[in-house]
Coordinates of C-alpha atoms in Angstrom, one line a residue:
X1 CA 162.9 102.8 105.6
X2 CA 160.2 101.5 103.4
X3 CA 158.1 103.9 101.4
X4 CA 155.1 101.5 100.6
X5 CA 152.1 102.8 102.0
X6 CA 150.9 99.3 102.5
X7 CA 153.8 98.5 104.7
X8 CA 154.0 97.9 108.5
X9 CA 156.6 99.7 110.6
X10 CA 159.1 99.2 112.2
X11 CA 160.9 98.3 109.2
X12 CA 164.1 96.2 108.8
X13 CA 167.0 96.2 109.6
X14 CA 165.8 95.7 113.3
X15 CA 167.3 96.8 116.4
X16 CA 166.6 95.2 119.9
X17 CA 164.0 97.9 120.2
X18 CA 162.2 97.6 117.0
X19 CA 162.2 93.9 117.0
X20 CA 160.6 93.9 120.5
X21 CA 158.0 96.4 119.1
X22 CA 157.2 94.0 116.2
X23 CA 156.8 91.1 118.5
X24 CA 154.5 92.7 120.8
X25 CA 152.3 94.3 117.8
X26 CA 152.1 90.7 116.4
X27 CA 151.0 89.5 119.9
X28 CA 148.3 92.3 120.1
X29 CA 147.0 91.6 116.6
X30 CA 146.7 87.8 117.2
X31 CA 145.0 88.4 120.5
X32 CA 142.1 90.1 118.6
X33 CA 141.4 86.8 116.8
X34 CA 140.4 88.6 113.6
X35 CA 141.9 86.9 110.7
X36 CA 141.1 89.7 108.2
X37 CA 143.0 92.1 110.4
X38 CA 146.0 89.5 111.1
X39 CA 146.5 88.7 107.5
X40 CA 147.3 92.3 106.6
X41 CA 150.6 92.1 108.4
X42 CA 151.9 89.4 105.9
X43 CA 153.0 90.0 102.2
X44 CA 150.3 88.9 99.8
X45 CA 152.5 85.9 98.9
X46 CA 153.7 85.1 102.4
X47 CA 155.0 81.7 102.9
X48 CA 153.7 79.7 106.1
X49 CA 154.6 76.5 107.9
X50 CA 152.5 76.0 110.9
X51 CA 153.4 72.7 112.6
X52 CA 152.7 70.1 109.7
X53 CA 150.7 72.5 107.5
X54 CA 152.2 74.5 104.6
X55 CA 150.5 77.2 102.7
X56 CA 150.9 80.5 101.0
X57 CA 149.2 83.9 100.6
X58 CA 146.8 86.0 102.5
X59 CA 143.6 84.3 101.6
X60 CA 145.0 80.8 102.9
X61 CA 146.3 82.7 106.0
X62 CA 142.9 84.1 106.6
X63 CA 141.2 80.6 106.0
X64 CA 143.9 78.9 108.4
X65 CA 143.3 81.4 111.2
X66 CA 139.5 81.4 110.8
X67 CA 139.5 77.6 111.3
X68 CA 142.1 77.8 114.2
X69 CA 140.2 80.2 116.3
X70 CA 136.9 78.3 115.8
X71 CA 138.7 75.4 117.3
X72 CA 140.9 77.2 120.0
X73 CA 138.2 78.7 122.4
X74 CA 139.3 81.3 124.8
X75 CA 142.4 81.9 123.1
X76 CA 145.1 84.2 124.9
X77 CA 148.7 84.5 123.5
X78 CA 152.0 85.9 124.7
X79 CA 155.0 86.3 122.5
X80 CA 158.5 87.2 123.5
X81 CA 161.5 88.2 121.4
X82 CA 164.0 85.2 121.3
X83 CA 166.5 86.6 118.8
X84 CA 166.9 88.9 115.8
X85 CA 169.1 89.9 112.9
X86 CA 168.7 92.5 110.1
X87 CA 165.3 91.2 108.6
X88 CA 164.5 88.2 110.8
X89 CA 163.0 87.7 114.2
X90 CA 162.7 84.7 116.3
X91 CA 160.0 84.4 118.9
X92 CA 159.1 82.2 121.8
X93 CA 155.3 82.0 122.6
X94 CA 152.7 80.4 124.8
X95 CA 149.1 80.5 124.4
X96 CA 146.1 79.0 126.3
X97 CA 142.8 77.6 124.8
X98 CA 140.0 75.2 125.4
X99 CA 138.6 72.7 123.0
X100 CA 135.0 71.9 122.4
X101 CA 134.9 69.4 125.4
X102 CA 136.2 72.2 127.8
X103 CA 139.7 70.7 128.2
X104 CA 142.2 73.6 128.7
X105 CA 145.6 73.5 126.7
X106 CA 148.7 75.5 126.7
X107 CA 150.7 75.7 123.6
X108 CA 154.4 76.2 123.9
X109 CA 156.5 77.2 120.7
X110 CA 158.9 79.0 118.5
X111 CA 158.4 81.1 115.5
X112 CA 160.9 82.2 112.8
X113 CA 159.9 85.3 110.9
X114 CA 161.4 86.9 107.8
X115 CA 160.4 90.3 106.7
X116 CA 160.2 92.3 103.4
X117 CA 161.7 95.7 103.2
X118 CA 158.2 97.3 103.8
X119 CA 157.9 95.6 107.2
X120 CA 155.4 92.9 106.2
X121 CA 156.3 89.3 107.1
X122 CA 157.1 87.4 104.0
X123 CA 157.8 83.9 105.7
X124 CA 156.5 82.5 109.1
X125 CA 157.6 79.2 110.2
X126 CA 156.0 77.8 113.6
X127 CA 156.7 74.8 115.7
X128 CA 154.5 74.1 118.9
X129 CA 153.6 71.5 121.3
X130 CA 150.2 71.3 123.2
X131 CA 150.0 70.4 126.7
X132 CA 146.9 69.6 128.8
X133 CA 146.5 71.9 131.7
X134 CA 143.7 72.2 134.4
X135 CA 141.6 75.4 134.8
X136 CA 143.6 76.0 138.0
X137 CA 147.0 75.8 136.1
X138 CA 146.0 78.6 133.6
X139 CA 148.2 81.6 133.4
X140 CA 145.9 84.0 131.3
X141 CA 142.7 84.0 133.3
X142 CA 140.1 86.7 132.5
X143 CA 141.4 90.2 133.2
X144 CA 145.1 89.3 133.4
X145 CA 147.6 91.1 131.2
X146 CA 149.5 88.4 129.5
X147 CA 152.7 90.6 129.6
X148 CA 152.7 90.5 133.5
X149 CA 152.5 86.7 133.9
X150 CA 155.8 85.5 135.3
X151 CA 157.1 82.7 133.0
X152 CA 159.7 80.8 134.6
X153 CA 162.6 78.9 133.2
X154 CA 160.7 75.6 133.8
X155 CA 158.6 76.9 130.9
X156 CA 161.2 77.8 128.5

């Protein structure tokens, strides 16, 4: 277990239980849409690839997330554990948002995370695809717990 007071449990090596806890903690943090809070789950020199954008460090993470959530209105996210090893976790995710014209989108994707010993993420790679949806097709309507929405094989 890490002794760094700036770390973030659970710490690697992960078990199925601790990997699941890590994924849901990330989901909950991202659903706050607070870039200053979210960036603290990453090492100060964390390396990111988000689609076709590459950057490094907490300041760049915060700047990226600020722009992201200015563009992605009504953002609601669900993450599920896909796989894990000692210090790595793979995540499948779905999030919904609408653009400045009011068009709703669902983003489908996968993330690859690598953690430092203190439980902070030192590398994040994300690949995602945006699909237009109607208001009626939304899963995460106001008041819905994202964890209770059934996501069928059609959406894997």
